[in-house]
Amino acid sequence: MRKPTLIIGKKHIILACLTLILGIAVYMNYAFSSAEKSIAEDTAAAADSKTVNYGDAAYVNTGSADEIDYFSQARLSRMTSRDEAVETLSAMLNGGDISSEEDAAYTAEAVNLTQLSESEAKIESLVKAQGFEDCVVYLDGETANIVVRTDGLTPEDAAKIKDILLSEVTISSENIRIFEVK
């Protein structure tokens, strides 16, 4: 009778590594969630005792949930629609029966969408760096819509935002709209 041999292949090593990574991720999730709970409890206890310990971490709500969610929902919505457009272009490119002109047009459109996404992210970061609390930018190549969280948009602030936008993209001034969210 032949004794079975233990052969460890690449698939077994990869499976073991993935299992280890999953275990680490679960542990880190547990550790961070329990740490957040203890910080929240400590913050609540400190607020109740009316003592201030400078340097302690505290969560601060700067606005209503609707205001905070608007910007995150807007970014998510924009990202989802762009992903769908890229997926559609990819399906058309991989469809098989397209001419070289169509292939070039679809590829150019995909590159354009990528550039618009990068420009939006860069403009949002620069606007926030100017001291605005939050910002969402929508570009389509011909128009720009910018939504900014501020307590009062002055003409100087609007000019700063417009300068940031025009340093990144070429859009005519009449096609730039800036909206204020308080």
PDB file of C-alpha atoms in Angstrom:
ATOM      1  CA  MET A   1       0.000   0.000   0.000  1.00  0.00           C
ATOM      2  CA  ARG A   2       1.309   3.368  -0.974  1.00  0.00           C
ATOM      3  CA  LYS A   3       1.480   6.184   1.546  1.00  0.00           C
ATOM      4  CA  PRO A   4      -0.104   9.471   0.355  1.00  0.00           C
ATOM      5  CA  THR A   5       2.365  12.340  -0.052  1.00  0.00           C
ATOM      6  CA  LEU A   6       1.693  15.902   0.925  1.00  0.00           C
ATOM      7  CA  ILE A   7       2.135  18.207  -2.030  1.00  0.00           C
ATOM      8  CA  ILE A   8       1.717  21.910  -1.457  1.00  0.00           C
ATOM      9  CA  GLY A   9       1.196  23.833  -4.646  1.00  0.00           C
ATOM     10  CA  LYS A  10       0.812  27.472  -5.564  1.00  0.00           C
ATOM     11  CA  LYS A  11      -2.968  27.309  -5.203  1.00  0.00           C
ATOM     12  CA  HIS A  12      -2.663  26.055  -1.628  1.00  0.00           C
ATOM     13  CA  ILE A  13      -0.240  28.836  -0.714  1.00  0.00           C
ATOM     14  CA  ILE A  14      -2.445  31.484  -2.285  1.00  0.00           C
ATOM     15  CA  LEU A  15      -5.516  30.092  -0.518  1.00  0.00           C
ATOM     16  CA  ALA A  16      -3.689  30.115   2.821  1.00  0.00           C
ATOM     17  CA  CYS A  17      -2.537  33.715   2.288  1.00  0.00           C
ATOM     18  CA  LEU A  18      -6.038  34.886   1.360  1.00  0.00           C
ATOM     19  CA  THR A  19      -7.463  33.145   4.423  1.00  0.00           C
ATOM     20  CA  LEU A  20      -4.849  34.829   6.615  1.00  0.00           C
ATOM     21  CA  ILE A  21      -5.600  38.244   5.090  1.00  0.00           C
ATOM     22  CA  LEU A  22      -9.323  37.731   5.630  1.00  0.00           C
ATOM     23  CA  GLY A  23      -8.704  36.803   9.256  1.00  0.00           C
ATOM     24  CA  ILE A  24      -6.572  39.911   9.777  1.00  0.00           C
ATOM     25  CA  ALA A  25      -9.244  42.107   8.174  1.00  0.00           C
ATOM     26  CA  VAL A  26     -11.966  40.688  10.427  1.00  0.00           C
ATOM     27  CA  TYR A  27      -9.798  41.205  13.512  1.00  0.00           C
ATOM     28  CA  MET A  28      -8.916  44.801  12.517  1.00  0.00           C
ATOM     29  CA  ASN A  29     -12.589  45.577  11.888  1.00  0.00           C
ATOM     30  CA  TYR A  30     -13.470  44.241  15.333  1.00  0.00           C
ATOM     31  CA  ALA A  31     -10.593  46.118  16.987  1.00  0.00           C
ATOM     32  CA  PHE A  32     -11.413  49.433  15.301  1.00  0.00           C
ATOM     33  CA  SER A  33     -15.146  49.187  15.944  1.00  0.00           C
ATOM     34  CA  SER A  34     -14.587  48.503  19.646  1.00  0.00           C
ATOM     35  CA  ALA A  35     -12.053  51.356  19.797  1.00  0.00           C
ATOM     36  CA  GLU A  36     -14.598  53.741  18.214  1.00  0.00           C
ATOM     37  CA  LYS A  37     -17.219  52.675  20.756  1.00  0.00           C
ATOM     38  CA  SER A  38     -14.854  53.326  23.656  1.00  0.00           C
ATOM     39  CA  ILE A  39     -13.888  56.733  22.243  1.00  0.00           C
ATOM     40  CA  ALA A  40     -17.571  57.643  21.841  1.00  0.00           C
ATOM     41  CA  GLU A  41     -18.285  56.524  25.404  1.00  0.00           C
ATOM     42  CA  ASP A  42     -15.285  58.475  26.725  1.00  0.00           C
ATOM     43  CA  THR A  43     -16.382  61.565  24.804  1.00  0.00           C
ATOM     44  CA  ALA A  44     -19.930  61.267  26.159  1.00  0.00           C
ATOM     45  CA  ALA A  45     -18.602  60.827  29.705  1.00  0.00           C
ATOM     46  CA  ALA A  46     -16.322  63.846  29.298  1.00  0.00           C
ATOM     47  CA  ALA A  47     -19.228  65.917  27.985  1.00  0.00           C
ATOM     48  CA  ASP A  48     -21.368  64.883  30.938  1.00  0.00           C
ATOM     49  CA  SER A  49     -18.700  65.765  33.505  1.00  0.00           C
ATOM     50  CA  LYS A  50     -18.090  69.186  31.853  1.00  0.00           C
ATOM     51  CA  THR A  51     -14.309  68.772  32.084  1.00  0.00           C
ATOM     52  CA  VAL A  52     -12.261  69.552  29.040  1.00  0.00           C
ATOM     53  CA  ASN A  53      -9.159  67.544  28.245  1.00  0.00           C
ATOM     54  CA  TYR A  54      -7.433  69.348  25.424  1.00  0.00           C
ATOM     55  CA  GLY A  55      -5.991  66.985  22.863  1.00  0.00           C
ATOM     56  CA  ASP A  56      -8.640  64.282  23.345  1.00  0.00           C
ATOM     57  CA  ALA A  57     -10.376  63.104  20.209  1.00  0.00           C
ATOM     58  CA  ALA A  58     -14.014  64.066  19.852  1.00  0.00           C
ATOM     59  CA  TYR A  59     -16.514  63.665  17.045  1.00  0.00           C
ATOM     60  CA  VAL A  60     -18.118  66.899  15.985  1.00  0.00           C
ATOM     61  CA  ASN A  61     -21.198  67.186  13.830  1.00  0.00           C
ATOM     62  CA  THR A  62     -20.873  70.314  11.712  1.00  0.00           C
ATOM     63  CA  GLY A  63     -24.288  70.161  10.113  1.00  0.00           C
ATOM     64  CA  SER A  64     -27.414  68.160   9.718  1.00  0.00           C
ATOM     65  CA  ALA A  65     -27.231  64.671   8.284  1.00  0.00           C
ATOM     66  CA  ASP A  66     -28.969  65.857   5.118  1.00  0.00           C
ATOM     67  CA  GLU A  67     -26.302  68.498   4.460  1.00  0.00           C
ATOM     68  CA  ILE A  68     -23.438  66.113   5.082  1.00  0.00           C
ATOM     69  CA  ASP A  69     -25.073  63.374   3.035  1.00  0.00           C
ATOM     70  CA  TYR A  70     -25.700  65.698   0.068  1.00  0.00           C
ATOM     71  CA  PHE A  71     -22.022  65.939  -0.825  1.00  0.00           C
ATOM     72  CA  SER A  72     -21.272  62.251  -0.338  1.00  0.00           C
ATOM     73  CA  GLN A  73     -24.420  61.250  -2.246  1.00  0.00           C
ATOM     74  CA  ALA A  74     -23.562  63.669  -5.063  1.00  0.00           C
ATOM     75  CA  ARG A  75     -20.057  62.216  -5.398  1.00  0.00           C
ATOM     76  CA  LEU A  76     -21.427  58.669  -5.308  1.00  0.00           C
ATOM     77  CA  SER A  77     -24.057  59.473  -7.922  1.00  0.00           C
ATOM     78  CA  ARG A  78     -21.488  61.129 -10.194  1.00  0.00           C
ATOM     79  CA  MET A  79     -19.097  58.198  -9.810  1.00  0.00           C
ATOM     80  CA  THR A  80     -21.851  55.666 -10.529  1.00  0.00           C
ATOM     81  CA  SER A  81     -22.958  57.424 -13.699  1.00  0.00           C
ATOM     82  CA  ARG A  82     -19.355  57.715 -14.908  1.00  0.00           C
ATOM     83  CA  ASP A  83     -18.719  54.038 -14.175  1.00  0.00           C
ATOM     84  CA  GLU A  84     -21.816  53.108 -16.173  1.00  0.00           C
ATOM     85  CA  ALA A  85     -20.646  55.251 -19.096  1.00  0.00           C
ATOM     86  CA  VAL A  86     -17.194  53.667 -19.034  1.00  0.00           C
ATOM     87  CA  GLU A  87     -18.755  50.202 -18.835  1.00  0.00           C
ATOM     88  CA  THR A  88     -20.926  50.982 -21.862  1.00  0.00           C
ATOM     89  CA  LEU A  89     -17.922  52.256 -23.821  1.00  0.00           C
ATOM     90  CA  SER A  90     -15.936  49.188 -22.827  1.00  0.00           C
ATOM     91  CA  ALA A  91     -18.746  46.916 -24.007  1.00  0.00           C
ATOM     92  CA  MET A  92     -18.845  48.734 -27.316  1.00  0.00           C
ATOM     93  CA  LEU A  93     -15.077  48.459 -27.725  1.00  0.00           C
ATOM     94  CA  ASN A  94     -15.120  44.754 -26.908  1.00  0.00           C
ATOM     95  CA  GLY A  95     -18.191  44.132 -29.071  1.00  0.00           C
ATOM     96  CA  GLY A  96     -16.119  43.014 -32.002  1.00  0.00           C
ATOM     97  CA  ASP A  97     -17.792  44.432 -35.114  1.00  0.00           C
ATOM     98  CA  ILE A  98     -16.670  48.066 -35.020  1.00  0.00           C
ATOM     99  CA  SER A  99     -14.653  50.046 -37.499  1.00  0.00           C
ATOM    100  CA  SER A 100     -11.335  51.661 -36.674  1.00  0.00           C
ATOM    101  CA  GLU A 101     -13.024  55.096 -36.691  1.00  0.00           C
ATOM    102  CA  GLU A 102     -15.601  53.921 -34.138  1.00  0.00           C
ATOM    103  CA  ASP A 103     -12.844  52.332 -32.068  1.00  0.00           C
ATOM    104  CA  ALA A 104     -10.925  55.619 -32.058  1.00  0.00           C
ATOM    105  CA  ALA A 105     -14.060  57.585 -31.136  1.00  0.00           C
ATOM    106  CA  TYR A 106     -14.944  55.255 -28.244  1.00  0.00           C
ATOM    107  CA  THR A 107     -11.378  55.309 -26.980  1.00  0.00           C
ATOM    108  CA  ALA A 108     -11.283  59.114 -27.147  1.00  0.00           C
ATOM    109  CA  GLU A 109     -14.585  59.283 -25.219  1.00  0.00           C
ATOM    110  CA  ALA A 110     -13.195  56.958 -22.526  1.00  0.00           C
ATOM    111  CA  VAL A 111     -10.060  59.108 -22.216  1.00  0.00           C
ATOM    112  CA  ASN A 112     -12.237  62.240 -22.022  1.00  0.00           C
ATOM    113  CA  LEU A 113     -14.332  60.747 -19.196  1.00  0.00           C
ATOM    114  CA  THR A 114     -11.171  59.852 -17.288  1.00  0.00           C
ATOM    115  CA  GLN A 115      -9.765  63.353 -17.718  1.00  0.00           C
ATOM    116  CA  LEU A 116     -13.034  64.919 -16.563  1.00  0.00           C
ATOM    117  CA  SER A 117     -13.052  62.737 -13.444  1.00  0.00           C
ATOM    118  CA  GLU A 118      -9.472  63.646 -12.623  1.00  0.00           C
ATOM    119  CA  SER A 119     -10.181  67.348 -13.186  1.00  0.00           C
ATOM    120  CA  GLU A 120     -13.250  67.231 -10.943  1.00  0.00           C
ATOM    121  CA  ALA A 121     -11.296  65.631  -8.108  1.00  0.00           C
ATOM    122  CA  LYS A 122      -8.427  68.097  -8.459  1.00  0.00           C
ATOM    123  CA  ILE A 123     -10.741  71.133  -8.544  1.00  0.00           C
ATOM    124  CA  GLU A 124     -12.618  69.875  -5.468  1.00  0.00           C
ATOM    125  CA  SER A 125      -9.346  69.477  -3.572  1.00  0.00           C
ATOM    126  CA  LEU A 126      -8.138  72.940  -4.559  1.00  0.00           C
ATOM    127  CA  VAL A 127     -11.440  74.573  -3.606  1.00  0.00           C
ATOM    128  CA  LYS A 128     -11.321  72.880  -0.198  1.00  0.00           C
ATOM    129  CA  ALA A 129      -7.719  74.053   0.189  1.00  0.00           C
ATOM    130  CA  GLN A 130      -8.984  77.625  -0.209  1.00  0.00           C
ATOM    131  CA  GLY A 131     -10.928  77.209   3.027  1.00  0.00           C
ATOM    132  CA  PHE A 132     -14.309  75.999   1.822  1.00  0.00           C
ATOM    133  CA  GLU A 133     -15.823  73.249   3.932  1.00  0.00           C
ATOM    134  CA  ASP A 134     -16.927  70.962   1.094  1.00  0.00           C
ATOM    135  CA  CYS A 135     -17.369  71.038  -2.649  1.00  0.00           C
ATOM    136  CA  VAL A 136     -18.701  68.941  -5.544  1.00  0.00           C
ATOM    137  CA  VAL A 137     -17.808  69.679  -9.163  1.00  0.00           C
ATOM    138  CA  TYR A 138     -19.689  68.484 -12.242  1.00  0.00           C
ATOM    139  CA  LEU A 139     -17.920  68.803 -15.601  1.00  0.00           C
ATOM    140  CA  ASP A 140     -19.167  67.666 -18.985  1.00  0.00           C
ATOM    141  CA  GLY A 141     -16.635  69.343 -21.257  1.00  0.00           C
ATOM    142  CA  GLU A 142     -18.769  72.365 -22.106  1.00  0.00           C
ATOM    143  CA  THR A 143     -20.285  73.358 -18.758  1.00  0.00           C
ATOM    144  CA  ALA A 144     -19.172  73.372 -15.140  1.00  0.00           C
ATOM    145  CA  ASN A 145     -21.420  73.285 -12.099  1.00  0.00           C
ATOM    146  CA  ILE A 146     -19.830  73.730  -8.689  1.00  0.00           C
ATOM    147  CA  VAL A 147     -21.692  73.219  -5.408  1.00  0.00           C
ATOM    148  CA  VAL A 148     -19.901  74.698  -2.389  1.00  0.00           C
ATOM    149  CA  ARG A 149     -20.743  74.548   1.310  1.00  0.00           C
ATOM    150  CA  THR A 150     -20.320  78.033   2.750  1.00  0.00           C
ATOM    151  CA  ASP A 151     -22.072  80.424   5.102  1.00  0.00           C
ATOM    152  CA  GLY A 152     -22.130  83.175   2.511  1.00  0.00           C
ATOM    153  CA  LEU A 153     -20.581  83.229  -0.936  1.00  0.00           C
ATOM    154  CA  THR A 154     -18.922  86.572  -1.594  1.00  0.00           C
ATOM    155  CA  PRO A 155     -17.988  87.768  -5.073  1.00  0.00           C
ATOM    156  CA  GLU A 156     -14.332  87.313  -4.073  1.00  0.00           C
ATOM    157  CA  ASP A 157     -14.991  83.689  -3.126  1.00  0.00           C
ATOM    158  CA  ALA A 158     -16.782  83.082  -6.423  1.00  0.00           C
ATOM    159  CA  ALA A 159     -13.822  84.601  -8.270  1.00  0.00           C
ATOM    160  CA  LYS A 160     -11.402  82.291  -6.413  1.00  0.00           C
ATOM    161  CA  ILE A 161     -13.488  79.255  -7.327  1.00  0.00           C
ATOM    162  CA  LYS A 162     -13.743  80.385 -10.933  1.00  0.00           C
ATOM    163  CA  ASP A 163      -9.958  80.919 -11.136  1.00  0.00           C
ATOM    164  CA  ILE A 164      -9.338  77.426  -9.760  1.00  0.00           C
ATOM    165  CA  LEU A 165     -11.738  75.955 -12.289  1.00  0.00           C
ATOM    166  CA  LEU A 166     -10.263  77.848 -15.247  1.00  0.00           C
ATOM    167  CA  SER A 167      -6.729  76.816 -14.247  1.00  0.00           C
ATOM    168  CA  GLU A 168      -7.763  73.178 -14.767  1.00  0.00           C
ATOM    169  CA  VAL A 169     -10.238  73.222 -17.651  1.00  0.00           C
ATOM    170  CA  THR A 170     -11.153  75.449 -20.571  1.00  0.00           C
ATOM    171  CA  ILE A 171     -14.797  76.459 -20.309  1.00  0.00           C
ATOM    172  CA  SER A 172     -16.384  79.742 -21.293  1.00  0.00           C
ATOM    173  CA  SER A 173     -17.355  81.959 -18.354  1.00  0.00           C
ATOM    174  CA  GLU A 174     -21.066  81.958 -19.156  1.00  0.00           C
ATOM    175  CA  ASN A 175     -21.115  78.158 -18.807  1.00  0.00           C
ATOM    176  CA  ILE A 176     -19.791  78.198 -15.231  1.00  0.00           C
ATOM    177  CA  ARG A 177     -22.371  78.069 -12.446  1.00  0.00           C
ATOM    178  CA  ILE A 178     -21.559  78.155  -8.744  1.00  0.00           C
ATOM    179  CA  PHE A 179     -24.152  77.060  -6.201  1.00  0.00           C
ATOM    180  CA  GLU A 180     -24.069  77.675  -2.488  1.00  0.00           C
ATOM    181  CA  VAL A 181     -25.197  75.218   0.202  1.00  0.00           C
ATOM    182  CA  LYS A 182     -25.345  76.504   3.751  1.00  0.00           C
TER     183      LYS A 182
END
